[in-house]
mmCIF file of C-alpha atoms in Angstrom:
data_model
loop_
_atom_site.group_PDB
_atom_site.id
_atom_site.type_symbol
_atom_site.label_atom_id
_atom_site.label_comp_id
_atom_site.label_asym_id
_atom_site.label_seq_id
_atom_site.Cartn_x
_atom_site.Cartn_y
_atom_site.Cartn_z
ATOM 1 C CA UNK A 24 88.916 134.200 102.306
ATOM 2 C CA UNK A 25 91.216 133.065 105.073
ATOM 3 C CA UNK A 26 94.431 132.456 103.893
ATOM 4 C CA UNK A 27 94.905 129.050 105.526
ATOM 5 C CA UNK A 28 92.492 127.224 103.081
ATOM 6 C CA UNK A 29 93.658 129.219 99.946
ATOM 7 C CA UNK A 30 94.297 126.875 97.728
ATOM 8 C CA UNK A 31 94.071 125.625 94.244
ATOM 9 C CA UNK A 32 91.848 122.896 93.356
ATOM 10 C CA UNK A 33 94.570 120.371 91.671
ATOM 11 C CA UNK A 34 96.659 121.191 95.332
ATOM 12 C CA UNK A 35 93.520 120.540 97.258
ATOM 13 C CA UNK A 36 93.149 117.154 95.134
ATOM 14 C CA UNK A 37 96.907 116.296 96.194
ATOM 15 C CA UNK A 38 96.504 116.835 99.686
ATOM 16 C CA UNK A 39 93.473 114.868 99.849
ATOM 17 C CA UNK A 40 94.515 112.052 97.358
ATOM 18 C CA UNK A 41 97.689 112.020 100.284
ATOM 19 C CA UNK A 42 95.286 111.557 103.140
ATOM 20 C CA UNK A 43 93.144 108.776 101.395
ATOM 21 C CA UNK A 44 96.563 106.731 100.629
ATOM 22 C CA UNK A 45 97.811 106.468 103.862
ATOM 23 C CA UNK A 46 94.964 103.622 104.229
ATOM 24 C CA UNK A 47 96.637 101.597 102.204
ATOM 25 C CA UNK A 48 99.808 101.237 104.553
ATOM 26 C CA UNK A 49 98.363 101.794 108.033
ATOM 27 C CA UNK A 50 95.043 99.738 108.321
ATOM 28 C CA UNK A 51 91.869 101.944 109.626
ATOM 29 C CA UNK A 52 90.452 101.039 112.784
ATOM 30 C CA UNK A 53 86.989 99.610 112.456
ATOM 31 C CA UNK A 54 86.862 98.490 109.020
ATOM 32 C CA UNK A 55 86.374 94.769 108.848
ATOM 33 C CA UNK A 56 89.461 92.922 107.775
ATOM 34 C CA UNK A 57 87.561 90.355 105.943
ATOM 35 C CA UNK A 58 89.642 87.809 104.426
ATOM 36 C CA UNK A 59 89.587 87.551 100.127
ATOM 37 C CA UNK A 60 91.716 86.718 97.268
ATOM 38 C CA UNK A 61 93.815 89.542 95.130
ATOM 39 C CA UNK A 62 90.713 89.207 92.169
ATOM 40 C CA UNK A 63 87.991 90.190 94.885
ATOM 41 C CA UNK A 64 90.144 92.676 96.070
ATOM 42 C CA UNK A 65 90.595 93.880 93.089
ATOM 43 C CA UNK A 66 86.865 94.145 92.452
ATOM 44 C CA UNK A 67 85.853 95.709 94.994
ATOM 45 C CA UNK A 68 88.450 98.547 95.292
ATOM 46 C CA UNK A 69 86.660 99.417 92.149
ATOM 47 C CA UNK A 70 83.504 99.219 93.383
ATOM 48 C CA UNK A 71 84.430 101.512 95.872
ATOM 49 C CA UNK A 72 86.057 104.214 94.195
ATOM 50 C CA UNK A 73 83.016 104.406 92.238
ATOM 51 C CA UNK A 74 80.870 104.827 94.879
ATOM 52 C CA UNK A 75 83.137 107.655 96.436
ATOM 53 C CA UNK A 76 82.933 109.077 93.254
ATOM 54 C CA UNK A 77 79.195 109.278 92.928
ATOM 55 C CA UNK A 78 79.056 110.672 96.766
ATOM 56 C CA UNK A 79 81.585 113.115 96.033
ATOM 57 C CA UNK A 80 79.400 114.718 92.854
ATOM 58 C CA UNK A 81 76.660 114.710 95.494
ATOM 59 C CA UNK A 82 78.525 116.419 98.306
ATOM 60 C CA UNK A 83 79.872 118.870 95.522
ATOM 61 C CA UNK A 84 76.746 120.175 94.353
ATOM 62 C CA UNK A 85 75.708 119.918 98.043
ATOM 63 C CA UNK A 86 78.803 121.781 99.255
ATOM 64 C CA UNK A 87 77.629 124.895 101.107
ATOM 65 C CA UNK A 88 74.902 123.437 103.166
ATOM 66 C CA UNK A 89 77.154 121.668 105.690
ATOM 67 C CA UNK A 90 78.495 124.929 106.936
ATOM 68 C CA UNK A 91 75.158 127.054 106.506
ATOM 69 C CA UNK A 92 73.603 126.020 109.748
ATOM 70 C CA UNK A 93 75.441 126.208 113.065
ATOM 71 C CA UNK A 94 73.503 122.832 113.802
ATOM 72 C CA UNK A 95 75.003 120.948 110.914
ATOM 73 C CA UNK A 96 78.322 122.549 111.248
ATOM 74 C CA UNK A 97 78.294 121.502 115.196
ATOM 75 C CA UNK A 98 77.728 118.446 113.600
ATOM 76 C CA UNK A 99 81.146 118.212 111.748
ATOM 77 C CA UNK A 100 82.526 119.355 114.029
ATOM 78 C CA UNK A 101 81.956 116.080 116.172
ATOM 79 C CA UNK A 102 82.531 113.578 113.424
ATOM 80 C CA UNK A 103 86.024 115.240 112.615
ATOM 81 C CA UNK A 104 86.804 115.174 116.904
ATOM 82 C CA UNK A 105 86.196 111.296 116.293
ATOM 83 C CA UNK A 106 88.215 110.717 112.976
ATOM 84 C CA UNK A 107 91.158 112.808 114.729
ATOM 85 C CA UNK A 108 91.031 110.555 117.649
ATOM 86 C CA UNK A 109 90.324 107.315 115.674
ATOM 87 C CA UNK A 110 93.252 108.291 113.566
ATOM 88 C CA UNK A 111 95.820 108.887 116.231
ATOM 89 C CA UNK A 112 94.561 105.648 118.142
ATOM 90 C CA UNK A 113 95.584 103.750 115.267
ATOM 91 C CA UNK A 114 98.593 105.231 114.073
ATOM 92 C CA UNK A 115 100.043 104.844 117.719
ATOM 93 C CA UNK A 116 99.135 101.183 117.175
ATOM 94 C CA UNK A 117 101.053 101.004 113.777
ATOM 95 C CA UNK A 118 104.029 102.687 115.033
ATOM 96 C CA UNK A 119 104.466 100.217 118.220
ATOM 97 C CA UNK A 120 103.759 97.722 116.540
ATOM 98 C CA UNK A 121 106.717 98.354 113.616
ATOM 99 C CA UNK A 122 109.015 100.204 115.529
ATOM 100 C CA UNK A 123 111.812 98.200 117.759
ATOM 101 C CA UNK A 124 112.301 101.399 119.821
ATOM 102 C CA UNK A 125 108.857 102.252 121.550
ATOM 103 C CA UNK A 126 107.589 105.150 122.418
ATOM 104 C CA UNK A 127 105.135 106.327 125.121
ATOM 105 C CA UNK A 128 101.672 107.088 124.014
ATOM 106 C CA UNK A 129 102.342 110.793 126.355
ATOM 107 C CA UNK A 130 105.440 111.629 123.531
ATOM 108 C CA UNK A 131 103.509 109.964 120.377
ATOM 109 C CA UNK A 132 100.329 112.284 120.880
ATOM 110 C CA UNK A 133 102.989 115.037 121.819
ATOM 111 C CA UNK A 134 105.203 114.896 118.829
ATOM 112 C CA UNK A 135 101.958 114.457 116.512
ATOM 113 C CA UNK A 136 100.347 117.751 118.481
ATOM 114 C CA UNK A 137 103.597 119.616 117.532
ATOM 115 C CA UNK A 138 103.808 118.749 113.968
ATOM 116 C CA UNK A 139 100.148 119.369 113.415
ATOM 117 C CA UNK A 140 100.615 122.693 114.807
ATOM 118 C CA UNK A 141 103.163 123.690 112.587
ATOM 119 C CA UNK A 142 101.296 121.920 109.598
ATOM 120 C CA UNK A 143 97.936 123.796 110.282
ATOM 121 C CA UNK A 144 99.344 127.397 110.672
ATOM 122 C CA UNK A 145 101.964 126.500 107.587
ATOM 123 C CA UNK A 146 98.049 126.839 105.524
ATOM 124 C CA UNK A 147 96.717 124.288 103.684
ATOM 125 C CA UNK A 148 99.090 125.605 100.276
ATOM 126 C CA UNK A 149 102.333 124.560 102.289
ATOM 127 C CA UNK A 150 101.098 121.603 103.140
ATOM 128 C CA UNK A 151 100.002 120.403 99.897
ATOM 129 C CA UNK A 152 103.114 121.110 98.590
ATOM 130 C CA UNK A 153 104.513 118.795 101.437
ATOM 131 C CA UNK A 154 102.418 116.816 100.291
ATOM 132 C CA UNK A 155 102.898 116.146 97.120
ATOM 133 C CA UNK A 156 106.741 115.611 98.240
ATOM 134 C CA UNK A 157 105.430 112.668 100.405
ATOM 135 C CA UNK A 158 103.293 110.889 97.813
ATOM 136 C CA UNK A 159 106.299 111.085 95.444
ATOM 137 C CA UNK A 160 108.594 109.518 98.013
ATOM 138 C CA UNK A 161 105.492 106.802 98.429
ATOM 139 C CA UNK A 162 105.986 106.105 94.917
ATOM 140 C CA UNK A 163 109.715 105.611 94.937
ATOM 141 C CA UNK A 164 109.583 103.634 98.227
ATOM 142 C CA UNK A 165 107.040 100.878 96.799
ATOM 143 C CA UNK A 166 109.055 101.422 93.814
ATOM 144 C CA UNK A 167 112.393 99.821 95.634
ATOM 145 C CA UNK A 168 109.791 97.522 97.585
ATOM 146 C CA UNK A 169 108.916 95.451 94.217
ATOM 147 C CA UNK A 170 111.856 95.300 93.405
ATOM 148 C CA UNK A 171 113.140 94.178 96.896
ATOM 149 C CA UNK A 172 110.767 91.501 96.697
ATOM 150 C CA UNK A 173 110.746 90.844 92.954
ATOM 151 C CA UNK A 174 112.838 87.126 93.415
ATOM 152 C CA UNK A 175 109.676 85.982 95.583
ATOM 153 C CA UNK A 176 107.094 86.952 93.756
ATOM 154 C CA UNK A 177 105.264 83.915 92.263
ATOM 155 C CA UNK A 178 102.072 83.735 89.926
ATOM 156 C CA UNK A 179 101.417 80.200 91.701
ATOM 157 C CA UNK A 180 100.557 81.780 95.080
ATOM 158 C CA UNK A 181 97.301 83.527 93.628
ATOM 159 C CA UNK A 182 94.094 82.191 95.173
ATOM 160 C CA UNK A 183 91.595 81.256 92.979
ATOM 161 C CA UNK A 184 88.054 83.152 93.901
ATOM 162 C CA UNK A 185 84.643 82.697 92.378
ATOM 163 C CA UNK A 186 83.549 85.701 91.060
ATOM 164 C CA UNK A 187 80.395 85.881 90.932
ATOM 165 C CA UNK A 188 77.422 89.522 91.322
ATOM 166 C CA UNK A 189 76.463 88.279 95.011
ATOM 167 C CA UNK A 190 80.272 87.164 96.057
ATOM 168 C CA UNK A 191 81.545 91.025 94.786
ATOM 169 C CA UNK A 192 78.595 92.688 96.271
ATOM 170 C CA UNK A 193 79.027 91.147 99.315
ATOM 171 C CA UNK A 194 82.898 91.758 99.512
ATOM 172 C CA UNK A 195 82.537 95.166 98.572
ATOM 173 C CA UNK A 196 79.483 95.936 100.980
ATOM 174 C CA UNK A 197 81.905 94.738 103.931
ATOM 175 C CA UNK A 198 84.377 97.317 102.602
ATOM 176 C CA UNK A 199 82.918 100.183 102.325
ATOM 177 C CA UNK A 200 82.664 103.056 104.481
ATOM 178 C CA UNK A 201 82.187 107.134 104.634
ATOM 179 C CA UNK A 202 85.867 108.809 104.436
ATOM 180 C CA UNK A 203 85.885 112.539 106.222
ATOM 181 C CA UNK A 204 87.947 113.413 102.952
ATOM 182 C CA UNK A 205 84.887 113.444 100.702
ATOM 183 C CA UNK A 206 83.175 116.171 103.067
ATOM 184 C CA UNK A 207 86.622 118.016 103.248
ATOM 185 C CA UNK A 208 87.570 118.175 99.720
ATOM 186 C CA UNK A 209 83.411 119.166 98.615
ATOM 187 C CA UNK A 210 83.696 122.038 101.145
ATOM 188 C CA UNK A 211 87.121 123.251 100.872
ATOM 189 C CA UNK A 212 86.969 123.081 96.594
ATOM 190 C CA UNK A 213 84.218 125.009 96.665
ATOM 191 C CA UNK A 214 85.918 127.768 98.691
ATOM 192 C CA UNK A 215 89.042 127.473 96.660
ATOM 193 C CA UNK A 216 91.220 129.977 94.572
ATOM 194 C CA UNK A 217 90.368 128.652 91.330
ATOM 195 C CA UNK A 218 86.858 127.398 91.718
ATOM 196 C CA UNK A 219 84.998 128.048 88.253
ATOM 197 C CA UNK A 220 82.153 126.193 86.778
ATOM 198 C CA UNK A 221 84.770 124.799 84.039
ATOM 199 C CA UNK A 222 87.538 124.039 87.000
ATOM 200 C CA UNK A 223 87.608 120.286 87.819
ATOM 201 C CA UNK A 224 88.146 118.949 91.148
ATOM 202 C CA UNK A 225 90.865 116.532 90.073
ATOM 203 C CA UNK A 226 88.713 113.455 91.659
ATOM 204 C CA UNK A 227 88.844 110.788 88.834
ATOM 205 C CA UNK A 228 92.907 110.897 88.541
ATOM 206 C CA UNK A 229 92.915 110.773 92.390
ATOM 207 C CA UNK A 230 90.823 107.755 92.518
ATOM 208 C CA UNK A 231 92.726 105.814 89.600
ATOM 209 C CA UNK A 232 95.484 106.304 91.711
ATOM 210 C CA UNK A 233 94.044 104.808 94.839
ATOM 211 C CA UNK A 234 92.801 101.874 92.846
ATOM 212 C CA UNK A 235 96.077 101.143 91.314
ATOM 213 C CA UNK A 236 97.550 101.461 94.173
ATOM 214 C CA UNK A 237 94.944 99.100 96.435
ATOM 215 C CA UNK A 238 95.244 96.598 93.444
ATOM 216 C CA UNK A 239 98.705 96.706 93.245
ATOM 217 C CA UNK A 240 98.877 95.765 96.398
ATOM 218 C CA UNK A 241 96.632 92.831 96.990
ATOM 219 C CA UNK A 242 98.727 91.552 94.070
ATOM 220 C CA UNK A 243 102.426 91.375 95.433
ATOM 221 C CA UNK A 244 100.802 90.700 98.243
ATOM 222 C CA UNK A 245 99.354 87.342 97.696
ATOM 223 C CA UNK A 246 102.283 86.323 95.204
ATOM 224 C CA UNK A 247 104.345 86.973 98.069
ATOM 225 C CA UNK A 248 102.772 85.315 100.955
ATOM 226 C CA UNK A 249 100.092 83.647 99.330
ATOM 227 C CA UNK A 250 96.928 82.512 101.573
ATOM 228 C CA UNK A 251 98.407 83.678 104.655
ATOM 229 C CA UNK A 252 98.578 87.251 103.403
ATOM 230 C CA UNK A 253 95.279 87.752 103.481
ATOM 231 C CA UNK A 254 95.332 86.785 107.797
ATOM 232 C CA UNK A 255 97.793 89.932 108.308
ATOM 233 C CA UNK A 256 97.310 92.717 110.176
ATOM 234 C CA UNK A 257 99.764 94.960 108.368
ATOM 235 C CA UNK A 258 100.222 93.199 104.991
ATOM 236 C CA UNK A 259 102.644 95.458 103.192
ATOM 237 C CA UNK A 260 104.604 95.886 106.655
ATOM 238 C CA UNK A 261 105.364 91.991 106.383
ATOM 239 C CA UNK A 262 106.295 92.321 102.451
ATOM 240 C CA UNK A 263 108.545 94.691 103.202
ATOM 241 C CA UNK A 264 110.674 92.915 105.782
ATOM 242 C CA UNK A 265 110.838 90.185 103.808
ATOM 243 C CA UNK A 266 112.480 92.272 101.120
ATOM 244 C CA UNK A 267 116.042 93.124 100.247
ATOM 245 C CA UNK A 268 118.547 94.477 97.583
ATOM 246 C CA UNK A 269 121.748 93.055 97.420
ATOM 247 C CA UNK A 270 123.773 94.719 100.966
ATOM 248 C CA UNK A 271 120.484 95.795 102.280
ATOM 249 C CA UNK A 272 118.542 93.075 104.279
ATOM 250 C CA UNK A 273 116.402 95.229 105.882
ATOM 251 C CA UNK A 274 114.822 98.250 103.980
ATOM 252 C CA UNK A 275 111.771 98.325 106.041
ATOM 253 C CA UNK A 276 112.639 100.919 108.474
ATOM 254 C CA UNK A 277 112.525 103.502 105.213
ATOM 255 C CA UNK A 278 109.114 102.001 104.237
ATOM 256 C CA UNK A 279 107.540 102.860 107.701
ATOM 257 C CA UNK A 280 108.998 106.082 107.835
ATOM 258 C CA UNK A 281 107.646 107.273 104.454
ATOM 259 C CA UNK A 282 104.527 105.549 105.509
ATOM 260 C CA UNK A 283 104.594 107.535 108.733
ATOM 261 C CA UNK A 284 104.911 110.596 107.001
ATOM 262 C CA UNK A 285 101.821 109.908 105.502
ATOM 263 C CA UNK A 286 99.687 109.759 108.430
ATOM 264 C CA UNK A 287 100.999 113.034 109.890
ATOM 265 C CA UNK A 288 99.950 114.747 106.798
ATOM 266 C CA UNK A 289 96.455 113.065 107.399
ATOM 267 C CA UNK A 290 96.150 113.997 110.884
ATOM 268 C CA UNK A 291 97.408 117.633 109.850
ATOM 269 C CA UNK A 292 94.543 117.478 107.489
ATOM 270 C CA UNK A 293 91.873 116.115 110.389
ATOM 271 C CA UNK A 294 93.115 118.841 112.628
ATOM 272 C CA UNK A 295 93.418 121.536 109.985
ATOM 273 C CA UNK A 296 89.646 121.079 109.451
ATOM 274 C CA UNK A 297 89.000 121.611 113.226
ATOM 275 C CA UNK A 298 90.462 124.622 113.305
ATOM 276 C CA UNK A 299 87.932 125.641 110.541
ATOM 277 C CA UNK A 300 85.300 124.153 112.002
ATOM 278 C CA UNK A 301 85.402 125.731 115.787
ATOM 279 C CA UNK A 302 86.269 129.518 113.915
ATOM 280 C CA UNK A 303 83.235 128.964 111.935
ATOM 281 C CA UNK A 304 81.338 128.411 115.331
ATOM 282 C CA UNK A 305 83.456 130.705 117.218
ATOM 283 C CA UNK A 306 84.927 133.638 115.278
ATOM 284 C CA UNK A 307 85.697 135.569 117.870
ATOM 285 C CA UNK A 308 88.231 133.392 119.478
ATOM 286 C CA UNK A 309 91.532 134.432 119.048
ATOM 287 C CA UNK A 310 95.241 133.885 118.385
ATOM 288 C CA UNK A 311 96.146 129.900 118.909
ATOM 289 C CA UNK A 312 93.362 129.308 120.585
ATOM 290 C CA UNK A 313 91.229 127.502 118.377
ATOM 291 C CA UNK A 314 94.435 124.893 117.985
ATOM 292 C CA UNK A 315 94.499 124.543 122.034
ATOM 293 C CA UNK A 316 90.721 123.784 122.420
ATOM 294 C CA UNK A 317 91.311 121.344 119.313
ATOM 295 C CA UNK A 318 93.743 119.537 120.827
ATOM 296 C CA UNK A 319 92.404 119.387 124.653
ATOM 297 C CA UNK A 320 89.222 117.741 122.926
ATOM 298 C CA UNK A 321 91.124 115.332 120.782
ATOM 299 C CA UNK A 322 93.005 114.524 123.742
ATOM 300 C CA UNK A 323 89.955 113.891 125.500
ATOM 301 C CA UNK A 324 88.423 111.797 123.087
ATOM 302 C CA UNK A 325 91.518 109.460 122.555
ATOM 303 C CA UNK A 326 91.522 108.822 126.168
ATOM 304 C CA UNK A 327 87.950 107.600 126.314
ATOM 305 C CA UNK A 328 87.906 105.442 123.057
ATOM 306 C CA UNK A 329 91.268 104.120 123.634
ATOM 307 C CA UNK A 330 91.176 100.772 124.544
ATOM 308 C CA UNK A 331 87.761 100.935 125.848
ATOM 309 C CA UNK A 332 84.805 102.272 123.241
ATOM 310 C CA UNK A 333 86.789 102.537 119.978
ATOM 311 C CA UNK A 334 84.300 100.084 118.218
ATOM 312 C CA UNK A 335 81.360 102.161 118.993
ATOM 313 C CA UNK A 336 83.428 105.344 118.214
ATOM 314 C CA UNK A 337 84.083 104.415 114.995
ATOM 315 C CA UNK A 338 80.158 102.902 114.250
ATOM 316 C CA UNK A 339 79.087 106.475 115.816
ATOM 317 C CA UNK A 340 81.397 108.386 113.416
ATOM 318 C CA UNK A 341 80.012 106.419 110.358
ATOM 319 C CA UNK A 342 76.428 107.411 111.242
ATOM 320 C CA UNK A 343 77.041 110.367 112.224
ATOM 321 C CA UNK A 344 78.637 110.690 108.400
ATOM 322 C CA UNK A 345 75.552 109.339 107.266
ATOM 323 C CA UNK A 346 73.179 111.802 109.381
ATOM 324 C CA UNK A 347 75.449 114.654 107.648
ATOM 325 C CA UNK A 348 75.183 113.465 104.228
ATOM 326 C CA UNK A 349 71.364 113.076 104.137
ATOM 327 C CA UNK A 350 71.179 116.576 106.083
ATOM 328 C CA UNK A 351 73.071 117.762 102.991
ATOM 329 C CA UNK A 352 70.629 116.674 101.128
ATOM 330 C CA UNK A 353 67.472 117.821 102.292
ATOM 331 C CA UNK A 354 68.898 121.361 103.150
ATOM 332 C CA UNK A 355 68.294 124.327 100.725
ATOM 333 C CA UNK A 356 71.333 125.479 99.587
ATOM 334 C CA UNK A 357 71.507 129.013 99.850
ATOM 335 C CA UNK A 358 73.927 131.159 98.104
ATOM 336 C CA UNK A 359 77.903 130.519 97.940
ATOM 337 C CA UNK A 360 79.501 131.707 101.379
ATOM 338 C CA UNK A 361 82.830 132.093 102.323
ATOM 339 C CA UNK A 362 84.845 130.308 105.038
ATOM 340 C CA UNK A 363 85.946 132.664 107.311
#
């Protein structure tokens, strides 16, 4: 097995439970924003995480057929070309958008290149462990944002919803969508170190801590701003300039940059998987040259959503998604293979 995706499965579940959370701070592009209260929120976060549960059990018994046909695998390798773009589009956006200092998008996509290329030839085992260092400073910095923001919390601002089958449905149907993550983790578990029949993939914990975290959220969210929280484009952003503890006024700048954080070990992730993908297609290519090809395309991408087409990027990665997972499907799964 190539060492760069030797890993164990509870490291693997890290690194993608890392990727996943960074949603929760920097909006995705393309997902609706639609406006609800905490409760429906709340509701259908768990609706969802069920649902990505039941497609990753899918994908996991499914997980060698993606990668047995050079058709299929081609296929990937597009919809991970648009998440990677997609991705850096959007965290660009965040970081203008919080940051007083600006930066060109030329030395964003450069600094993000850099780090990713250190991150992908680090292996997928170092940057777990990076990983894992990142979600733990998550925890501590939402940790100091409660309590920043603990004098204006108030029970009173919660908006009443009516919960009913069709109003959850619907909220959840407007939320939902088909995260790379779930094609990642399938593959790359069942290529793992410790992949046995009796080895767990680590998904439920992952997703309990995704919708604790998504709840949590919409919760000292809307006692904080109230109504007007749900009309934000960055929600927790706006909680946490509104916070303070005692000398420090402004403890935002340390949320964004643990948030940031987050989103390179996402993109490291994206481009990690590209690298896969193209040696899969192209073993004989050598050296760093997988990473350079991987990066021109990106490059090439961003330019031509950004701005322009990055609606009907992101509807073309979701059906593309949905192409791969009924491909996965209806393909006979042949026996185990190796990455190479």
């Amino acid at each position: 097995m190539n060492k760069s995706i030797r890993i164990e499965a509870k490291q693997l579940a890290i690194l993608m439970g890392a990727s996943l959370l960074t949603d929760s701070f920097i909006q995705p592009f393309g997902r609706e924003s639609t406006p609800q209260s905490a409760q429906l929120g709340i509701f259908s976060f768990a609706i969802e995480m069920l649902v990505f549960a039941a497609l990753f059990r899918v994908l996991r018994s499914k997980n060698n057929t993606i990668l047995q046909t050079k058709t299929t695998t081609a296929l990937f390798l597009i919809i991970t070309l648009l998440s990677v773009a997609l991705e850096i589009i959007q965290g660009e956006r965040f970081y203008n958008y919080v940051m007083q200092s600006k930066l060109s998008v030329g030395a964003f996509l450069g600094i993000v290149f850099v780090i990713g290329f250190y991150g992908v030839y680090s292996g997928l085992d170092a940057l777990s462990r990076t990983a894992a260092m990142i979600v733990a400073l998550t925890i501590f910095s939402m940790f100091l944002l409660i309590v920043s923001i603990s004098s204006q919390l108030r029970f009173t601002n919660l908006q009443p919803a009516i919960l009913n089958l069709k109003t959850i449905a619907n909220s959840a149907i407007s939320q939902l969508y088909l995260p790379p993550e779930l094609f990642f983790w399938s593959i790359l578990f069942a290529n793992s170190d410790s992949n046995q029949k009796n080895q767990s993939s680590h998904i439920a914990p992952v997703l309990g801590l995704l919708f604790a975290a998504g709840s949590l959220f919409s919760l000292i969210g809307e006692m904080t701003l109230g109504y007007s929280y749900q009309q934000q484009e960055h929600p927790l952003f706006t909680i946490a300039r509104l916070g303070g503890i005692s000398v420090f006024r402004r403890l935002d700048a340390l949320h964004v940059s643990v948030w940031l954080l987050l989103f390179l070990i996402k993109v490291t992730v994206y481009l990690s998987m590209l690298i896969l993908l193209i040696k899969k297609l192209f073993p004989n290519l050598k050296n760093h040259w997988p990473y350079y090809i991987t990066v021109t395309s990106v490059l090439g991408i961003f330019l031509i959503a950004w701005s322009q087409a990055e609606n009907t990027a992101y509807k073309l990665q979701q059906s593309l998604l949905a192409i791969l997972f009924i491909l996965a499907l209806v393909i006979p799964t042949k026996q185990r293979e190796q990455l190479q």
